[in-house]
mmCIF file of C-alpha atoms in Angstrom:
data_model
loop_
_atom_site.group_PDB
_atom_site.id
_atom_site.type_symbol
_atom_site.label_atom_id
_atom_site.label_comp_id
_atom_site.label_asym_id
_atom_site.label_seq_id
_atom_site.Cartn_x
_atom_site.Cartn_y
_atom_site.Cartn_z
ATOM 1 C CA MET A 296 -4.852 21.721 -95.358
ATOM 2 C CA THR A 297 -4.814 22.733 -99.026
ATOM 3 C CA ASP A 298 -7.855 22.398 -101.296
ATOM 4 C CA ASP A 299 -6.143 19.625 -103.330
ATOM 5 C CA ALA A 300 -5.402 17.743 -100.144
ATOM 6 C CA ALA A 301 -9.034 18.090 -98.858
ATOM 7 C CA ASP A 302 -10.357 17.003 -102.197
ATOM 8 C CA SER A 303 -7.990 13.988 -102.200
ATOM 9 C CA ALA A 304 -9.089 13.116 -98.616
ATOM 10 C CA ALA A 305 -12.716 13.317 -99.682
ATOM 11 C CA ARG A 306 -12.322 11.029 -102.715
ATOM 12 C CA ASN A 307 -10.471 8.400 -100.637
ATOM 13 C CA LEU A 308 -13.036 8.404 -97.898
ATOM 14 C CA ALA A 309 -15.886 8.075 -100.418
ATOM 15 C CA GLY A 310 -14.129 5.143 -102.012
ATOM 16 C CA GLN A 311 -13.409 3.481 -98.672
ATOM 17 C CA LEU A 312 -17.016 3.815 -97.488
ATOM 18 C CA GLY A 313 -18.613 2.913 -100.833
ATOM 19 C CA TRP A 314 -20.494 6.164 -101.189
ATOM 20 C CA PRO A 315 -22.165 6.874 -104.528
ATOM 21 C CA CYS A 316 -20.102 9.938 -105.114
ATOM 22 C CA PHE A 317 -18.635 9.123 -108.589
ATOM 23 C CA LYS A 318 -20.009 9.498 -112.047
ATOM 24 C CA ARG A 319 -18.995 7.372 -114.978
ATOM 25 C CA TRP A 320 -18.270 9.112 -118.314
ATOM 26 C CA LEU A 321 -18.151 7.349 -121.692
ATOM 27 C CA THR A 322 -15.950 8.940 -124.314
ATOM 28 C CA LEU A 323 -16.621 7.673 -127.985
ATOM 29 C CA PRO A 324 -14.286 8.412 -130.967
ATOM 30 C CA ASP A 325 -15.439 9.835 -134.261
ATOM 31 C CA GLY A 326 -17.232 7.247 -136.323
ATOM 32 C CA ARG A 327 -20.151 4.721 -136.325
ATOM 33 C CA VAL A 328 -21.198 2.742 -133.189
ATOM 34 C CA PRO A 329 -23.272 -0.341 -133.889
ATOM 35 C CA THR A 330 -26.493 -0.710 -131.654
ATOM 36 C CA PHE A 331 -28.617 -3.624 -130.784
ATOM 37 C CA GLY A 332 -31.926 -4.103 -129.112
ATOM 38 C CA SER A 333 -35.434 -3.157 -129.457
ATOM 39 C CA GLY A 334 -35.141 0.272 -127.675
ATOM 40 C CA SER A 335 -34.274 3.577 -129.347
ATOM 41 C CA LEU A 336 -31.874 6.374 -128.592
ATOM 42 C CA PHE A 337 -31.518 10.058 -129.861
ATOM 43 C CA VAL A 338 -29.497 13.155 -128.920
ATOM 44 C CA ASN A 339 -31.373 15.953 -127.294
ATOM 45 C CA GLY A 340 -28.913 18.819 -126.723
ATOM 46 C CA ASP A 341 -26.106 17.453 -124.618
ATOM 47 C CA ASP A 342 -28.085 14.505 -123.423
ATOM 48 C CA LEU A 343 -28.178 11.056 -125.010
ATOM 49 C CA VAL A 344 -31.861 9.757 -124.406
ATOM 50 C CA VAL A 345 -32.550 6.071 -124.367
ATOM 51 C CA LYS A 346 -35.967 4.634 -124.562
ATOM 52 C CA GLY A 347 -36.402 0.929 -123.869
ATOM 53 C CA GLU A 348 -33.144 -1.081 -123.718
ATOM 54 C CA LYS A 349 -30.370 -0.503 -126.181
ATOM 55 C CA SER A 350 -26.937 -2.135 -126.362
ATOM 56 C CA LEU A 351 -23.827 -0.375 -127.912
ATOM 57 C CA GLN A 352 -20.755 -2.181 -129.387
ATOM 58 C CA LEU A 353 -18.140 -0.097 -128.165
ATOM 59 C CA PRO A 354 -15.004 0.497 -130.381
ATOM 60 C CA SER A 355 -11.616 -0.270 -128.916
ATOM 61 C CA ALA A 356 -10.884 3.516 -128.731
ATOM 62 C CA ALA A 357 -13.805 4.174 -126.478
ATOM 63 C CA SER A 358 -12.968 5.039 -122.835
ATOM 64 C CA VAL A 359 -14.816 4.916 -119.552
ATOM 65 C CA GLU A 360 -13.803 7.433 -116.783
ATOM 66 C CA GLU A 361 -14.845 7.509 -113.120
ATOM 67 C CA ARG A 362 -15.076 11.067 -111.770
ATOM 68 C CA PHE A 363 -15.582 12.340 -108.306
ATOM 69 C CA ASP A 364 -18.656 14.552 -107.666
ATOM 70 C CA PRO A 365 -17.839 16.937 -104.714
ATOM 71 C CA GLU A 366 -21.507 17.957 -104.392
ATOM 72 C CA LYS A 367 -22.729 14.278 -103.974
ATOM 73 C CA PHE A 368 -19.955 13.748 -101.400
ATOM 74 C CA ARG A 369 -21.174 16.876 -99.315
ATOM 75 C CA ARG A 370 -24.691 15.766 -99.474
ATOM 76 C CA GLN A 371 -23.757 12.030 -98.481
ATOM 77 C CA LEU A 372 -21.729 13.374 -95.745
ATOM 78 C CA ALA A 373 -24.603 15.442 -94.381
ATOM 79 C CA THR A 374 -26.824 12.219 -94.294
ATOM 80 C CA GLU A 375 -24.291 10.041 -92.773
ATOM 81 C CA ALA A 376 -23.996 11.818 -89.430
ATOM 82 C CA GLY A 377 -22.097 9.523 -87.075
ATOM 83 C CA VAL A 378 -20.316 7.454 -89.635
ATOM 84 C CA VAL A 379 -17.553 10.139 -89.952
ATOM 85 C CA SER A 380 -16.428 12.010 -86.820
ATOM 86 C CA ASP A 381 -16.271 15.785 -87.178
ATOM 87 C CA PRO A 382 -12.531 16.674 -87.010
ATOM 88 C CA PRO A 383 -11.209 19.190 -84.587
ATOM 89 C CA GLU A 384 -10.752 22.528 -86.310
ATOM 90 C CA ALA A 385 -7.626 23.346 -84.683
ATOM 91 C CA SER A 386 -5.616 20.454 -86.156
ATOM 92 C CA ARG A 387 -7.869 19.615 -89.205
ATOM 93 C CA VAL A 388 -7.513 15.936 -88.513
ATOM 94 C CA GLN A 389 -9.299 13.538 -90.877
ATOM 95 C CA ARG A 390 -10.759 10.519 -89.097
ATOM 96 C CA ALA A 391 -11.455 7.279 -90.906
ATOM 97 C CA GLY A 392 -14.888 6.659 -89.467
ATOM 98 C CA GLU A 393 -14.947 3.053 -90.008
ATOM 99 C CA ILE A 394 -12.127 2.324 -87.544
ATOM 100 C CA PRO A 395 -12.604 3.897 -84.092
ATOM 101 C CA GLY A 396 -9.304 5.322 -82.936
ATOM 102 C CA LEU A 397 -7.692 5.717 -86.270
ATOM 103 C CA ILE A 398 -6.656 9.313 -86.846
ATOM 104 C CA TYR A 399 -5.670 10.199 -90.390
ATOM 105 C CA ARG A 400 -4.535 13.315 -91.942
ATOM 106 C CA PRO A 401 -2.957 13.882 -95.604
ATOM 107 C CA GLY A 402 -0.318 16.479 -96.021
ATOM 108 C CA PHE A 403 1.366 16.248 -92.716
ATOM 109 C CA ILE A 404 4.742 17.171 -94.138
ATOM 110 C CA THR A 405 5.732 19.196 -97.087
ATOM 111 C CA GLU A 406 7.200 17.966 -100.325
ATOM 112 C CA GLU A 407 10.488 19.711 -99.440
ATOM 113 C CA ASP A 408 10.572 18.119 -95.863
ATOM 114 C CA GLU A 409 9.883 14.784 -97.559
ATOM 115 C CA ALA A 410 12.859 15.174 -99.865
ATOM 116 C CA LYS A 411 15.091 16.187 -96.971
ATOM 117 C CA LEU A 412 13.948 13.193 -94.901
ATOM 118 C CA VAL A 413 14.524 10.635 -97.692
ATOM 119 C CA ALA A 414 18.027 12.061 -98.347
ATOM 120 C CA LEU A 415 18.942 11.759 -94.566
ATOM 121 C CA ILE A 416 17.439 8.325 -94.273
ATOM 122 C CA ASP A 417 19.297 7.112 -97.460
ATOM 123 C CA GLY A 418 22.566 8.374 -96.177
ATOM 124 C CA ALA A 419 22.285 6.222 -93.050
ATOM 125 C CA GLU A 420 22.854 2.533 -92.745
ATOM 126 C CA TRP A 421 20.164 -0.007 -93.619
ATOM 127 C CA SER A 422 19.710 -3.338 -91.916
ATOM 128 C CA THR A 423 18.834 -6.211 -94.055
ATOM 129 C CA GLU A 424 17.818 -8.588 -91.219
ATOM 130 C CA LEU A 425 14.262 -8.765 -92.662
ATOM 131 C CA ARG A 426 12.990 -9.204 -96.220
ATOM 132 C CA ARG A 427 12.572 -5.458 -96.324
ATOM 133 C CA ARG A 428 15.247 -3.018 -95.290
ATOM 134 C CA VAL A 429 14.854 -1.328 -91.931
ATOM 135 C CA GLN A 430 16.539 1.162 -89.601
ATOM 136 C CA HIS A 431 15.973 1.187 -85.974
ATOM 137 C CA TYR A 432 16.511 4.339 -83.735
ATOM 138 C CA GLY A 433 16.306 4.493 -79.948
ATOM 139 C CA TRP A 434 15.722 0.839 -79.475
ATOM 140 C CA ARG A 435 15.921 -2.306 -81.679
ATOM 141 C CA TYR A 436 13.141 -4.665 -81.674
ATOM 142 C CA ASP A 437 13.351 -8.468 -81.455
ATOM 143 C CA TYR A 438 10.849 -9.733 -84.083
ATOM 144 C CA THR A 439 11.250 -13.382 -82.950
ATOM 145 C CA GLN A 440 10.612 -12.862 -79.300
ATOM 146 C CA ARG A 441 8.492 -9.691 -79.907
ATOM 147 C CA GLN A 442 10.190 -7.860 -77.090
ATOM 148 C CA ILE A 443 12.781 -5.133 -76.176
ATOM 149 C CA ASP A 444 15.311 -5.293 -73.210
ATOM 150 C CA GLU A 445 18.240 -3.173 -72.090
ATOM 151 C CA SER A 446 20.691 -4.904 -74.385
ATOM 152 C CA MET A 447 18.746 -3.532 -77.286
ATOM 153 C CA ARG A 448 19.449 0.157 -76.847
ATOM 154 C CA ALA A 449 20.309 1.633 -80.192
ATOM 155 C CA GLY A 450 21.434 5.184 -79.074
ATOM 156 C CA GLU A 451 19.700 8.522 -79.358
ATOM 157 C CA LEU A 452 17.193 9.470 -82.033
ATOM 158 C CA PRO A 453 18.717 11.307 -84.951
ATOM 159 C CA ALA A 454 17.982 15.016 -85.091
ATOM 160 C CA TRP A 455 15.339 14.497 -87.820
ATOM 161 C CA ALA A 456 13.518 11.978 -85.735
ATOM 162 C CA ARG A 457 13.844 14.089 -82.521
ATOM 163 C CA GLU A 458 12.272 17.111 -84.437
ATOM 164 C CA LEU A 459 9.357 14.981 -85.637
ATOM 165 C CA ALA A 460 8.922 13.282 -82.325
ATOM 166 C CA GLN A 461 8.601 16.596 -80.539
ATOM 167 C CA ARG A 462 6.088 17.949 -83.019
ATOM 168 C CA LEU A 463 3.869 14.885 -82.569
ATOM 169 C CA VAL A 464 3.696 15.660 -78.768
ATOM 170 C CA ASP A 465 3.412 19.330 -79.243
ATOM 171 C CA GLU A 466 0.486 19.094 -81.700
ATOM 172 C CA GLY A 467 -1.322 16.329 -79.547
ATOM 173 C CA TRP A 468 -0.789 13.348 -81.939
ATOM 174 C CA MET A 469 0.888 11.368 -79.315
ATOM 175 C CA GLN A 470 0.677 11.694 -75.452
ATOM 176 C CA ASP A 471 4.357 10.838 -74.591
ATOM 177 C CA LEU A 472 7.470 11.649 -76.430
ATOM 178 C CA PRO A 473 8.381 8.649 -78.671
ATOM 179 C CA ASP A 474 11.751 7.020 -77.799
ATOM 180 C CA GLN A 475 11.729 4.517 -80.613
ATOM 181 C CA VAL A 476 11.522 4.961 -84.330
ATOM 182 C CA ILE A 477 11.563 2.280 -87.085
ATOM 183 C CA VAL A 478 12.145 3.194 -90.709
ATOM 184 C CA ASN A 479 10.724 0.691 -93.250
ATOM 185 C CA GLU A 480 11.335 0.531 -96.828
ATOM 186 C CA TYR A 481 9.024 -1.336 -99.063
ATOM 187 C CA CYS A 482 9.850 -1.899 -102.743
ATOM 188 C CA GLY A 483 7.632 -3.453 -105.500
ATOM 189 C CA ASN A 484 5.356 -6.101 -104.122
ATOM 190 C CA GLN A 485 6.950 -6.073 -100.547
ATOM 191 C CA GLY A 486 4.488 -5.805 -97.655
ATOM 192 C CA ILE A 487 4.186 -6.698 -94.035
ATOM 193 C CA SER A 488 1.796 -9.252 -92.593
ATOM 194 C CA ARG A 489 -1.129 -8.486 -90.319
ATOM 195 C CA HIS A 490 -0.124 -7.620 -86.840
ATOM 196 C CA ILE A 491 -0.733 -5.447 -83.750
ATOM 197 C CA ASP A 492 2.340 -3.610 -82.418
ATOM 198 C CA GLN A 493 3.036 -5.543 -79.261
ATOM 199 C CA PRO A 494 1.097 -3.963 -76.396
ATOM 200 C CA ARG A 495 3.437 -5.146 -73.644
ATOM 201 C CA VAL A 496 6.293 -3.461 -75.382
ATOM 202 C CA PHE A 497 4.795 -0.273 -76.731
ATOM 203 C CA ALA A 498 2.519 2.373 -75.271
ATOM 204 C CA GLU A 499 -1.042 3.062 -76.776
ATOM 205 C CA TYR A 500 -0.224 5.762 -79.467
ATOM 206 C CA VAL A 501 1.625 4.613 -82.643
ATOM 207 C CA ALA A 502 2.262 7.094 -85.503
ATOM 208 C CA THR A 503 3.277 6.396 -89.001
ATOM 209 C CA ILE A 504 4.340 9.042 -91.555
ATOM 210 C CA SER A 505 4.240 7.710 -95.270
ATOM 211 C CA LEU A 506 6.927 8.945 -97.779
ATOM 212 C CA LEU A 507 7.411 8.690 -101.478
ATOM 213 C CA GLU A 508 4.218 6.844 -102.534
ATOM 214 C CA THR A 509 0.734 6.215 -101.688
ATOM 215 C CA TRP A 510 0.116 2.497 -100.608
ATOM 216 C CA GLY A 511 -3.002 0.865 -99.059
ATOM 217 C CA MET A 512 -2.954 -0.305 -95.471
ATOM 218 C CA VAL A 513 -5.512 -3.035 -94.639
ATOM 219 C CA PHE A 514 -7.180 -3.118 -91.205
ATOM 220 C CA ARG A 515 -8.995 -6.247 -90.047
ATOM 221 C CA ARG A 516 -11.279 -6.319 -86.893
ATOM 222 C CA ARG A 517 -10.082 -9.070 -84.547
ATOM 223 C CA ASN A 518 -12.536 -12.050 -84.305
ATOM 224 C CA SER A 519 -14.525 -10.841 -87.275
ATOM 225 C CA LYS A 520 -14.528 -10.782 -91.028
ATOM 226 C CA ARG A 521 -14.656 -6.893 -91.175
ATOM 227 C CA LYS A 522 -11.828 -5.539 -93.392
ATOM 228 C CA VAL A 523 -11.186 -1.831 -94.281
ATOM 229 C CA GLU A 524 -8.525 -0.555 -96.646
ATOM 230 C CA ILE A 525 -7.121 2.915 -96.013
ATOM 231 C CA PRO A 526 -4.864 4.514 -98.613
ATOM 232 C CA LEU A 527 -1.859 5.940 -96.769
ATOM 233 C CA GLU A 528 -1.086 8.917 -98.931
ATOM 234 C CA ARG A 529 2.460 10.118 -99.442
ATOM 235 C CA ARG A 530 3.445 12.683 -96.791
ATOM 236 C CA SER A 531 0.453 11.689 -94.609
ATOM 237 C CA ILE A 532 0.246 10.657 -91.004
ATOM 238 C CA ALA A 533 -1.727 7.894 -89.552
ATOM 239 C CA VAL A 534 -2.132 7.448 -85.624
ATOM 240 C CA LEU A 535 -3.361 4.324 -84.086
ATOM 241 C CA THR A 536 -5.130 4.664 -80.822
ATOM 242 C CA GLY A 537 -7.851 2.881 -78.787
ATOM 243 C CA ASP A 538 -9.700 0.164 -80.798
ATOM 244 C CA ALA A 539 -7.539 0.842 -83.811
ATOM 245 C CA ARG A 540 -4.464 0.019 -81.858
ATOM 246 C CA TYR A 541 -5.638 -3.027 -79.931
ATOM 247 C CA LYS A 542 -8.853 -4.538 -81.646
ATOM 248 C CA TRP A 543 -7.767 -4.092 -85.327
ATOM 249 C CA THR A 544 -4.818 -5.642 -87.055
ATOM 250 C CA HIS A 545 -3.029 -3.858 -89.772
ATOM 251 C CA GLU A 546 -0.976 -4.744 -92.814
ATOM 252 C CA ILE A 547 0.609 -3.810 -96.014
ATOM 253 C CA PRO A 548 -0.466 -6.420 -98.651
ATOM 254 C CA ASN A 549 2.080 -8.000 -100.846
ATOM 255 C CA ARG A 550 1.049 -6.770 -104.396
ATOM 256 C CA LYS A 551 2.600 -5.093 -107.388
ATOM 257 C CA THR A 552 0.131 -2.324 -107.949
ATOM 258 C CA GLU A 553 -2.189 0.012 -106.136
ATOM 259 C CA LEU A 554 -5.708 1.363 -107.323
ATOM 260 C CA LEU A 555 -5.650 4.975 -106.561
ATOM 261 C CA MET A 556 -7.671 8.180 -107.563
ATOM 262 C CA ASP A 557 -5.857 10.955 -109.296
ATOM 263 C CA GLN A 558 -6.724 14.678 -108.787
ATOM 264 C CA HIS A 559 -9.631 14.235 -111.297
ATOM 265 C CA GLY A 560 -11.328 11.508 -109.306
ATOM 266 C CA LYS A 561 -10.394 8.926 -111.702
ATOM 267 C CA ARG A 562 -9.266 5.499 -110.624
ATOM 268 C CA ARG A 563 -5.994 4.348 -111.929
ATOM 269 C CA ARG A 564 -3.803 1.288 -111.435
ATOM 270 C CA VAL A 565 -0.419 2.387 -110.472
ATOM 271 C CA VAL A 566 2.652 0.211 -110.322
ATOM 272 C CA ARG A 567 4.487 0.294 -106.946
ATOM 273 C CA SER A 568 7.946 1.436 -106.783
ATOM 274 C CA ARG A 569 9.241 2.480 -103.479
ATOM 275 C CA ARG A 570 7.627 3.691 -100.079
ATOM 276 C CA ILE A 571 9.295 4.473 -96.776
ATOM 277 C CA SER A 572 7.435 4.605 -93.583
ATOM 278 C CA LEU A 573 8.553 6.352 -90.263
ATOM 279 C CA THR A 574 6.855 4.687 -87.263
ATOM 280 C CA PHE A 575 7.252 6.522 -83.940
ATOM 281 C CA ARG A 576 6.369 4.561 -80.658
ATOM 282 C CA LYS A 577 6.909 4.956 -76.928
ATOM 283 C CA THR A 578 8.366 1.950 -75.247
ATOM 284 C CA ARG A 579 6.966 0.718 -71.929
ATOM 285 C CA GLN A 580 9.209 -0.199 -68.954
ATOM 286 C CA ARG A 581 11.761 -2.790 -70.016
ATOM 287 C CA ARG A 582 13.293 -5.678 -68.383
ATOM 288 C CA ASN A 583 16.961 -6.685 -68.403
ATOM 289 C CA ALA A 584 18.335 -9.138 -70.798
#
């Protein structure tokens, strides 16, 4: 994992868990700033010292930035033993500690590989049976009956999907070789409602690779009010196993923007454009139609 990818993962994790790892910086333009209150303030070197309470009337050109503090993150991580699982060094997996069984790693594929995948996918035929465009490989899925039978065979996986499927098994992301892949395209405010991939149809491990943009995925604990949002970064992989697979629903919210952190640790509102997800699953024994 590159240093940039590690920093990005740390910023996202701190934001998800609400850790105090961010500093706010106020930038004032040249000019006068009216103040109110009985307190006083003065400059001491590089510090603005405030005694008592003082209010500032900020000009419209003033800006407030939120910056990530890596040192605070390291200290917080050291004191939160058990909240975040230690990732195996061999695969450098990032685990989202609030959701047992969710395995997440940014930078799973390269930018070059992403471009090749998108070109191959866009060169294939899209289905418009849903509100979003999809492509099914291996097996089609009946969204109404929530099942797969022998009549839904969709041929062999394409070469790009076979290569990724084999990698998922070789690197230990999935136990069994996936035989079903669904490609989902999300544009603008499109999303997908909360759900659990049908346990009767698909085996435990479900892996999703995100392309083109970083969008948030919301997880909700069943029979609970607990909710956690995980930004699925562009070119990342997320694998659902155990509790994350069976006890938490997941969804992509219908919204027009995403609140993301840039490489400097600043939170910015980004307008959605297009995201493609590749979901790999292993089907269970099927019944005849």
